[in-house]
Each structure stands twice: as C-alpha cells, then as structure tokens.
mmCIF file of C-alpha atoms in Angstrom:
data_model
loop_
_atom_site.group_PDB
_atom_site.id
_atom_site.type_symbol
_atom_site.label_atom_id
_atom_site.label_comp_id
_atom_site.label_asym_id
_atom_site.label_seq_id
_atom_site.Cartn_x
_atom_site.Cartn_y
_atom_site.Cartn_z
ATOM 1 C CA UNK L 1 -2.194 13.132 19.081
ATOM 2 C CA UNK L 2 -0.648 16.616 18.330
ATOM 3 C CA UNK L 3 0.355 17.235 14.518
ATOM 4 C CA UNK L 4 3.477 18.498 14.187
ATOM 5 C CA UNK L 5 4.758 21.752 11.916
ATOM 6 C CA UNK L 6 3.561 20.299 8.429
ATOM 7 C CA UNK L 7 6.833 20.066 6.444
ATOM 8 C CA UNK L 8 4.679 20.726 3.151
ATOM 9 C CA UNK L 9 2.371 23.891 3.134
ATOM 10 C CA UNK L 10 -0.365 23.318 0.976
ATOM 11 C CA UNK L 11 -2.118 27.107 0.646
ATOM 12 C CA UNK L 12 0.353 28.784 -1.417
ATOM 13 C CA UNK L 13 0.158 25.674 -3.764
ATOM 14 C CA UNK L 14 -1.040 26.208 -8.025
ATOM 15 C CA UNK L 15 -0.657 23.816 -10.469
ATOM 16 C CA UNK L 16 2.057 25.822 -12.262
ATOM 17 C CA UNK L 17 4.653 25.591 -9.300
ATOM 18 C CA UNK L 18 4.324 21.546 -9.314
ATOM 19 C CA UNK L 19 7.928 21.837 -10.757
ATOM 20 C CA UNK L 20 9.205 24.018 -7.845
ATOM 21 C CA UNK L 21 11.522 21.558 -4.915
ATOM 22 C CA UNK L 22 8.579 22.327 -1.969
ATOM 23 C CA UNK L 23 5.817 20.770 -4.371
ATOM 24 C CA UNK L 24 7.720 18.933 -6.482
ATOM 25 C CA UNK L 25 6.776 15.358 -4.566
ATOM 26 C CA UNK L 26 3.344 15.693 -4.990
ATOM 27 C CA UNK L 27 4.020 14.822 -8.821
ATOM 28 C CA UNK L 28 3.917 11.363 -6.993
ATOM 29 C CA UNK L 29 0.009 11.559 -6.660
ATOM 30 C CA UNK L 30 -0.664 11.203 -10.666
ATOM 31 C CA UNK L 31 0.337 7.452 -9.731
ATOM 32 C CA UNK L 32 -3.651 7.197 -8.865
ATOM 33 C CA UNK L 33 -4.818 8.539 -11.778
ATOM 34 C CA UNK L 34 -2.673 5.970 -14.088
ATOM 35 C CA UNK L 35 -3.943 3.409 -11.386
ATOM 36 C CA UNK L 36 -7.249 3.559 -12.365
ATOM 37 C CA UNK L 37 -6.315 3.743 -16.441
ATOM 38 C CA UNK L 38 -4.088 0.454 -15.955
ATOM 39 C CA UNK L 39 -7.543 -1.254 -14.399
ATOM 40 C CA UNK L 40 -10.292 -0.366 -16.358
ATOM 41 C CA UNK L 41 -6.928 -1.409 -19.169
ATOM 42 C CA UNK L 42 -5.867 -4.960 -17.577
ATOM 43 C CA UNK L 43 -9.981 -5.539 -16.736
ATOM 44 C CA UNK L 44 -11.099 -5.682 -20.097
ATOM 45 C CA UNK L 45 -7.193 -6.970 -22.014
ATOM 46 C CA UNK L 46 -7.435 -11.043 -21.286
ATOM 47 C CA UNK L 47 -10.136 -13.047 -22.805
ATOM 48 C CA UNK L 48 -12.412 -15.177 -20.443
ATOM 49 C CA UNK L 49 -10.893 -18.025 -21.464
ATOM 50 C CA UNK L 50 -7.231 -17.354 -19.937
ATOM 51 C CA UNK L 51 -8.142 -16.880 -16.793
ATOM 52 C CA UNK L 52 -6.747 -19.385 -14.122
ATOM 53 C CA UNK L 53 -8.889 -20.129 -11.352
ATOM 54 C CA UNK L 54 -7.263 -19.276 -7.485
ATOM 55 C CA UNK L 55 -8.442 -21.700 -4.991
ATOM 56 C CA UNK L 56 -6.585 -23.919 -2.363
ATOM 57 C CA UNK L 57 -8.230 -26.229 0.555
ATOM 58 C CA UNK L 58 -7.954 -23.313 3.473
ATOM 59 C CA UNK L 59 -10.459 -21.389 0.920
ATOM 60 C CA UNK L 60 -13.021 -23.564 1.986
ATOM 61 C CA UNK L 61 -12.694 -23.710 5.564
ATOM 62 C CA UNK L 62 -12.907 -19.778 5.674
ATOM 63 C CA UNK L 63 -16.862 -18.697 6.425
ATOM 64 C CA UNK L 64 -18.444 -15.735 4.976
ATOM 65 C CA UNK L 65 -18.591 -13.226 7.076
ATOM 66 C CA UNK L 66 -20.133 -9.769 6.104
ATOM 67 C CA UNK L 67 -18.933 -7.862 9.378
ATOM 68 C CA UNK L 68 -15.541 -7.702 7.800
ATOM 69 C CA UNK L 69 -17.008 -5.049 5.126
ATOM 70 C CA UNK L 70 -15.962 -2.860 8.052
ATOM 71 C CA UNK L 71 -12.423 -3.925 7.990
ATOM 72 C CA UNK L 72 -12.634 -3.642 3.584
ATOM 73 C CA UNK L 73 -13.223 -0.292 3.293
ATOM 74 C CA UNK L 74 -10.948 0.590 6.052
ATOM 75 C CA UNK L 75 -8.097 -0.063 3.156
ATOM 76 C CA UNK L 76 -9.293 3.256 1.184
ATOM 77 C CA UNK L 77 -8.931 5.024 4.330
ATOM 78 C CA UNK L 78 -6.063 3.618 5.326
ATOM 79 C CA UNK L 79 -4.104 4.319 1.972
ATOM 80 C CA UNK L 80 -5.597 7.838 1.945
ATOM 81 C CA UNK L 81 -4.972 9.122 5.194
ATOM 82 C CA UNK L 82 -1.549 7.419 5.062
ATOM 83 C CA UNK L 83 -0.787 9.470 1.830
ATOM 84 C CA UNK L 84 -2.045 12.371 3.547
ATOM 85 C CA UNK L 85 -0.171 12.555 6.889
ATOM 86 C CA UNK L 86 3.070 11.762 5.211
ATOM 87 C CA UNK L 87 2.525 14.303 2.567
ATOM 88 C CA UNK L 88 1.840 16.881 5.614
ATOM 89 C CA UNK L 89 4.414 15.342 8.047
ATOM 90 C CA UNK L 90 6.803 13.590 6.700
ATOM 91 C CA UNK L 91 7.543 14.184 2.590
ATOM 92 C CA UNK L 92 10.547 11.614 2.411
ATOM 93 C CA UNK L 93 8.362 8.482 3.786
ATOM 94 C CA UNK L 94 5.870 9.907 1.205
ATOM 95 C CA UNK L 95 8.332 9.596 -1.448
ATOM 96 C CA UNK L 96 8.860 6.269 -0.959
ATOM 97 C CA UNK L 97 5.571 5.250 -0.013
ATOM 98 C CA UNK L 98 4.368 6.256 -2.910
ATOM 99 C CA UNK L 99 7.061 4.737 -4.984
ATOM 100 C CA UNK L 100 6.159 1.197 -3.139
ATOM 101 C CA UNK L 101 3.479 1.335 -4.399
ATOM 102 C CA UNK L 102 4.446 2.048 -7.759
ATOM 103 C CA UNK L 103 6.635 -0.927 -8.056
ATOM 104 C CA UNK L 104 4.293 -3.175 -6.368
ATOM 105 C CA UNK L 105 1.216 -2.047 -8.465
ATOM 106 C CA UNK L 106 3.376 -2.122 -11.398
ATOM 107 C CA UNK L 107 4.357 -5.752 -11.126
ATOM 108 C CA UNK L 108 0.777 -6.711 -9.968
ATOM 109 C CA UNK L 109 -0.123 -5.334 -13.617
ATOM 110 C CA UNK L 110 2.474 -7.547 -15.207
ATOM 111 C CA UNK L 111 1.195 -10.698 -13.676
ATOM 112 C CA UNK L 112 -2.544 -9.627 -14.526
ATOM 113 C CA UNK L 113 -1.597 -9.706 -18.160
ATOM 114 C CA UNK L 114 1.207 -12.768 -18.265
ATOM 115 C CA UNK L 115 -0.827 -14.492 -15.651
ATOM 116 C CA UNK L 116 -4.882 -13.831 -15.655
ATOM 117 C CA UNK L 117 -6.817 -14.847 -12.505
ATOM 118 C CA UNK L 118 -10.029 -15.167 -11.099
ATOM 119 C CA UNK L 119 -12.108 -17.228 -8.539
ATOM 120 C CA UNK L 120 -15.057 -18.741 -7.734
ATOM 121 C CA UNK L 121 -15.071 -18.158 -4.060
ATOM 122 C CA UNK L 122 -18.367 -16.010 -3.638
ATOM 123 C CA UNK L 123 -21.633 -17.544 -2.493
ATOM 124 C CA UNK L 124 -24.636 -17.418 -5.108
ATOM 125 C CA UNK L 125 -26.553 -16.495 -2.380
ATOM 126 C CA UNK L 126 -25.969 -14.727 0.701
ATOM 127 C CA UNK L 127 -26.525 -16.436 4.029
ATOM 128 C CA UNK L 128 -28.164 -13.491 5.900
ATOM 129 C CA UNK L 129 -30.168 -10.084 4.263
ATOM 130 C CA UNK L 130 -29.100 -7.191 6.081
ATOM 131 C CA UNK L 131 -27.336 -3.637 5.331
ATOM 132 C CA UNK L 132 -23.592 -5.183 5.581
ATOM 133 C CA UNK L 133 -24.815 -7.742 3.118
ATOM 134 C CA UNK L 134 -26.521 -5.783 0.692
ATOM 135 C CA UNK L 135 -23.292 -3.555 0.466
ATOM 136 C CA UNK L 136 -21.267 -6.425 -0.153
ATOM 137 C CA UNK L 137 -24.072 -7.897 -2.597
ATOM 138 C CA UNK L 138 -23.550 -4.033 -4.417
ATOM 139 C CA UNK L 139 -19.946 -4.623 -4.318
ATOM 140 C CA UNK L 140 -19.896 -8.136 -6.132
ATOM 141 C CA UNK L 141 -21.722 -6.046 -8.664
ATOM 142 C CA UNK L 142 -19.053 -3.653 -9.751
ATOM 143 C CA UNK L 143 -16.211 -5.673 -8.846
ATOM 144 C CA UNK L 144 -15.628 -8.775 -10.904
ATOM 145 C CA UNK L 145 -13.600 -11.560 -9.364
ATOM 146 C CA UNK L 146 -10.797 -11.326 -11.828
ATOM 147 C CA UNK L 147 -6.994 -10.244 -11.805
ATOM 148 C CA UNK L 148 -6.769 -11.027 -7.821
ATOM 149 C CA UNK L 149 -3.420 -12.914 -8.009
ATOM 150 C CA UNK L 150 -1.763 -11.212 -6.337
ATOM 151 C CA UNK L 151 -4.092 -9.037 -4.110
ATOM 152 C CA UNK L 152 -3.643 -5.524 -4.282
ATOM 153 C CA UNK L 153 -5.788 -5.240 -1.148
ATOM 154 C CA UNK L 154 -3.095 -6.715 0.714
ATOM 155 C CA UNK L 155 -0.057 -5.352 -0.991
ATOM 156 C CA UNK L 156 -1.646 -1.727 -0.391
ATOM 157 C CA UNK L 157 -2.378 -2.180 3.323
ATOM 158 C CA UNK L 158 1.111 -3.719 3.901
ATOM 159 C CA UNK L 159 2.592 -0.400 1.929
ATOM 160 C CA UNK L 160 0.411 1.763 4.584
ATOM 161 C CA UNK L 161 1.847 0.057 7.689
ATOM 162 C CA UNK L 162 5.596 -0.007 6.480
ATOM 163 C CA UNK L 163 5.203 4.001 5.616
ATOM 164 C CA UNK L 164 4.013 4.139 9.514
ATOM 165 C CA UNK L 165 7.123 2.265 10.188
ATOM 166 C CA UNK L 166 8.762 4.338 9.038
ATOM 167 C CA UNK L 167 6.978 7.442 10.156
ATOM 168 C CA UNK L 168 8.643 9.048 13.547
ATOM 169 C CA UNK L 169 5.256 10.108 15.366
ATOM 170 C CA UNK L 170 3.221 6.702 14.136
ATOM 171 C CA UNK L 171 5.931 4.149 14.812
ATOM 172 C CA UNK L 172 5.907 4.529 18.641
ATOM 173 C CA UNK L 173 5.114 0.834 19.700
ATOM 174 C CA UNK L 174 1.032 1.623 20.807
ATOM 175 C CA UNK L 175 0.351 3.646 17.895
ATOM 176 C CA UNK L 176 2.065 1.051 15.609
ATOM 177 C CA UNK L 177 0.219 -2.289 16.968
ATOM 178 C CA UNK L 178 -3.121 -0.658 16.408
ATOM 179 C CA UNK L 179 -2.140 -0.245 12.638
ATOM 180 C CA UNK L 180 -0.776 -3.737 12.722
ATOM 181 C CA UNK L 181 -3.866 -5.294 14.349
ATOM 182 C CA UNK L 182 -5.596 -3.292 11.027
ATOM 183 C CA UNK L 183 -3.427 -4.390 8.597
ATOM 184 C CA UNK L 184 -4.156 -7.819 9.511
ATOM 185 C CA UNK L 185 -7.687 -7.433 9.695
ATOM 186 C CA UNK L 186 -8.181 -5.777 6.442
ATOM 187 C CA UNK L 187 -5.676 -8.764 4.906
ATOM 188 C CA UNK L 188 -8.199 -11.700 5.950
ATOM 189 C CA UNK L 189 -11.307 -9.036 5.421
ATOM 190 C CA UNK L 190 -10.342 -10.217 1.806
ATOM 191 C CA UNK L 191 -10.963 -14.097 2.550
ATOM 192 C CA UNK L 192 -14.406 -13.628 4.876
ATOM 193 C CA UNK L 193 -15.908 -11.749 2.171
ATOM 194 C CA UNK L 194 -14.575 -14.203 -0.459
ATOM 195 C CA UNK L 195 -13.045 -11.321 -2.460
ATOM 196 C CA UNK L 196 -9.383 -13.689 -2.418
ATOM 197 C CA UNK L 197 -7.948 -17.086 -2.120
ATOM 198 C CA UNK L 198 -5.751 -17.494 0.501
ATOM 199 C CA UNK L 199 -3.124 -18.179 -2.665
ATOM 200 C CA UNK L 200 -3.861 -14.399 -3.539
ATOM 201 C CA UNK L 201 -2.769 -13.095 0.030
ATOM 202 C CA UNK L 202 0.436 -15.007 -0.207
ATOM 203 C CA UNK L 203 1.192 -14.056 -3.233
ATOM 204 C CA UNK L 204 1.327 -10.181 -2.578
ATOM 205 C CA UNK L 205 3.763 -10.808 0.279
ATOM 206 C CA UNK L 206 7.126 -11.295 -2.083
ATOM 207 C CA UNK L 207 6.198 -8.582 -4.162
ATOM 208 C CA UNK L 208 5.973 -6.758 -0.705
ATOM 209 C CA UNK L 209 9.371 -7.804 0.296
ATOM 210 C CA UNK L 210 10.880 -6.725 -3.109
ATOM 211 C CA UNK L 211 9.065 -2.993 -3.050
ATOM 212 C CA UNK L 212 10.680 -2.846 0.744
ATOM 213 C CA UNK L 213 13.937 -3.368 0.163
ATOM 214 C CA UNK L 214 14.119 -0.990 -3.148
ATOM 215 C CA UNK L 215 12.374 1.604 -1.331
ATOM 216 C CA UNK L 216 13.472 1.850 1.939
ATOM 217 C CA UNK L 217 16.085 -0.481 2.765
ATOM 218 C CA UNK L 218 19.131 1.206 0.730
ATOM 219 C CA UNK L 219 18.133 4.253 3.291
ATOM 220 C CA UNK L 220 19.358 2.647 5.926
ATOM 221 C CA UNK L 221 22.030 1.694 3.765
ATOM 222 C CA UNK L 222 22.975 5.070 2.691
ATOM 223 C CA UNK L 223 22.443 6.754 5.889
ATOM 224 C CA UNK L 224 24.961 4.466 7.368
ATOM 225 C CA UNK L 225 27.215 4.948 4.572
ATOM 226 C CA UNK L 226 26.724 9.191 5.107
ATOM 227 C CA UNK L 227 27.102 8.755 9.155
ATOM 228 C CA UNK L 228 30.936 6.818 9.022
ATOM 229 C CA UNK L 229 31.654 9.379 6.202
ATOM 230 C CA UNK L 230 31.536 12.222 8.646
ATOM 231 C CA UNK L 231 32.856 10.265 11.468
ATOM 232 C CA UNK L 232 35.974 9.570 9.328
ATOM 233 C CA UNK L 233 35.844 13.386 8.139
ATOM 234 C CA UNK L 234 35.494 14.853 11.688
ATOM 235 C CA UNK L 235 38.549 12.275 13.381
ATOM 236 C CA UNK L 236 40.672 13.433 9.787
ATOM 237 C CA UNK L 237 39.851 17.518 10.640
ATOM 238 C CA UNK L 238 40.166 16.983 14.415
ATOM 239 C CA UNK L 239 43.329 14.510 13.600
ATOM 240 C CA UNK L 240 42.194 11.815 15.812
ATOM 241 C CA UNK L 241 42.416 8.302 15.028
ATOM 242 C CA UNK L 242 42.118 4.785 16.115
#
C-alpha cells in the first residue's frame, strides 16, 4: 500500500509549538500518559474485599489456549499503529479516535471504582510448558485479574477498527475485513487466555456504542447539515428553486 502526502509533518515539530493549529492535535497523545496514572490509581483504590467476581456458564466451556498470545499483543500494535497512521494520514479520524477512547476509558474508570471486578478464570497450572506459555505465565505475573468489567482490551480494539472505518485508504472492503477478522480475534484472545469473562466482553460493547455515536456519528450529522446548507445557498445565488 502507498502512503499518501502525510497531512501532519512531524520534522519541524518542538515541544513549544504544541499550541500552534498544525500540532495542536497531538495534545491528544497526553491521554496515554494519564492512562497509565488512572491504572496504577484504580489498581491499588478498592479493597480486596469489594471486588465482584465475573463469571457466567460460556466461561467454562472456553479452553485455554496459549496460541492466542499472538492475537493479545496484537492489541498494542493495533492501537499504536492506528494512532500513528491517522496522526500521519488522516488528523480528523485521529481526533476522534483519540477522543473514543477518552470517553470509553473514562467510563471504564468509573465502573472500576463504583463497580470493582475480578475473576477467577486462570488455571493454577498451565496445561502445556512451552515459550507461548511461559509468556503468558510472565503475564499473569504483572497483570492481576482485577478491574476487567468492562474489558478495555476489547473496547480499545473496537476503537482501532471504527478509526479504520472511518479512514479513506483502510476502509476499502479487503483492507477492512482483515482488521475485522483481527478485531475479533484479539476480542476472544481475551477468553482463551482466561484474561476475561465472556460478561467482560459484553460489557465493553455499550460503552462502545455510546463513544461511537459522540464521536463520530454527529459528523455525519453535521456534514449533512453543511452539504443542504450550500445546496440551499447555491439554488438562492443562482435563483433556482424547486
């Protein structure tokens, strides 16, 4: 695939011309660093005691399955490279990608404090020893299996696809259904590797729905609104009429 004329040129960028209209979006990047504050924040707020535990019968007829580590750290590529190209390419899908997930993250955060969650879905022991497990065995280790109601694994995948939706060069129909087919396999990557409960994936899919239509649904909205405006402007100037 051919990248197009980058709409944002990076090399004359310095800190001190954030403020200036050509840079200004990239403000929308200090969203990661209060990302990471609000978790090691929310992680260590609710006592052990308030946690509710996620589980529901199709948790239980899911296998664990450490070839879908592959699919689970395809999210942090995913969300990077997403951020990336549409910071490059295509700085109004940026906008409101990253403002998805600003909303989205944001209300995960207030169910993580009103609502604490965990789960008891990982195996005590692992059914086979080899690299893919002993990376997932590491990343039991650093990740506790709290606060995933809703899962943020899902919401954040979802956000990549609909900013590829919405993305001219990566919405054309082959380009899309290879992110779809991703999306979907990083979603259930979450249940093989017993990171969620199935409750956890359906949970982040209202808060997806909300995030869409504040973020990119009024620009269809408005778009329509601006296109009759200048219809009705040109047939007033041109004195035509129906």
């Amino acid at each position: 695939m051919r990248l197009p004329q980058p709409e944002t040129d990076l090399r004359g960028f310095r800190p001190r011309k954030i403020r200036e209209a050509q840079y200004r979006h990239l403000c929308w990047l200090l969203f990661w660093p209060a990302y990471m504050l609000r978790y090691l924040i929310v992680e260590n707020c609710n006592p052990a005691e308030s946690y509710h535990v996620m589980h529901c019968f199709l948790d239980d007829k899911i296998p664990f399955c450490e070839i879908f580590l592959v699919f689970y750290v395809c999210w942090y590529v995913f969300i990077a490279g997403m951020h990336l190209y549409t910071l490059l390419f295509d700085v109004d899908t940026f906008r409101r990608y990253s403002k998805f997930l600003c909303i989205s993250m944001g209300i995960s955060s207030v169910i993580f404090l009103v609502y604490p969650s965990c789960q008891n879905l990982r195996p005590e022991t692992l059914p086979r020893d080899n690299a893919l497990s002993r990376v997932v065995a590491f990343l039991y280790s650093v990740d506790t299996p709290t606060n995933v109601f809703p899962s943020e694994h899902v919401i954040g995948s979802i956000a990549a696809l609909i900013a590829a939706a919405h993305t001219e060069r990566l919405r054309k129909p082959g380009r899309l259904a290879i992110l779809t087919v991703l999306t979907v396999l990083i979603c259930v990557s979450t249940l093989f590797l017993k990171q969620h409960s199935a409750l956890d994936v359906l949970g982040a899919l209202p808060i997806c729905i909300i995030s869409y239509l504040l973020c990119y649904e009024k620009r269809g909205y408005h778009e329509h609104l601006s296109c009759r405006y200048r219809y009705r402007l040109h047939n007033r100037k041109t004195g035509y009429s129906q």
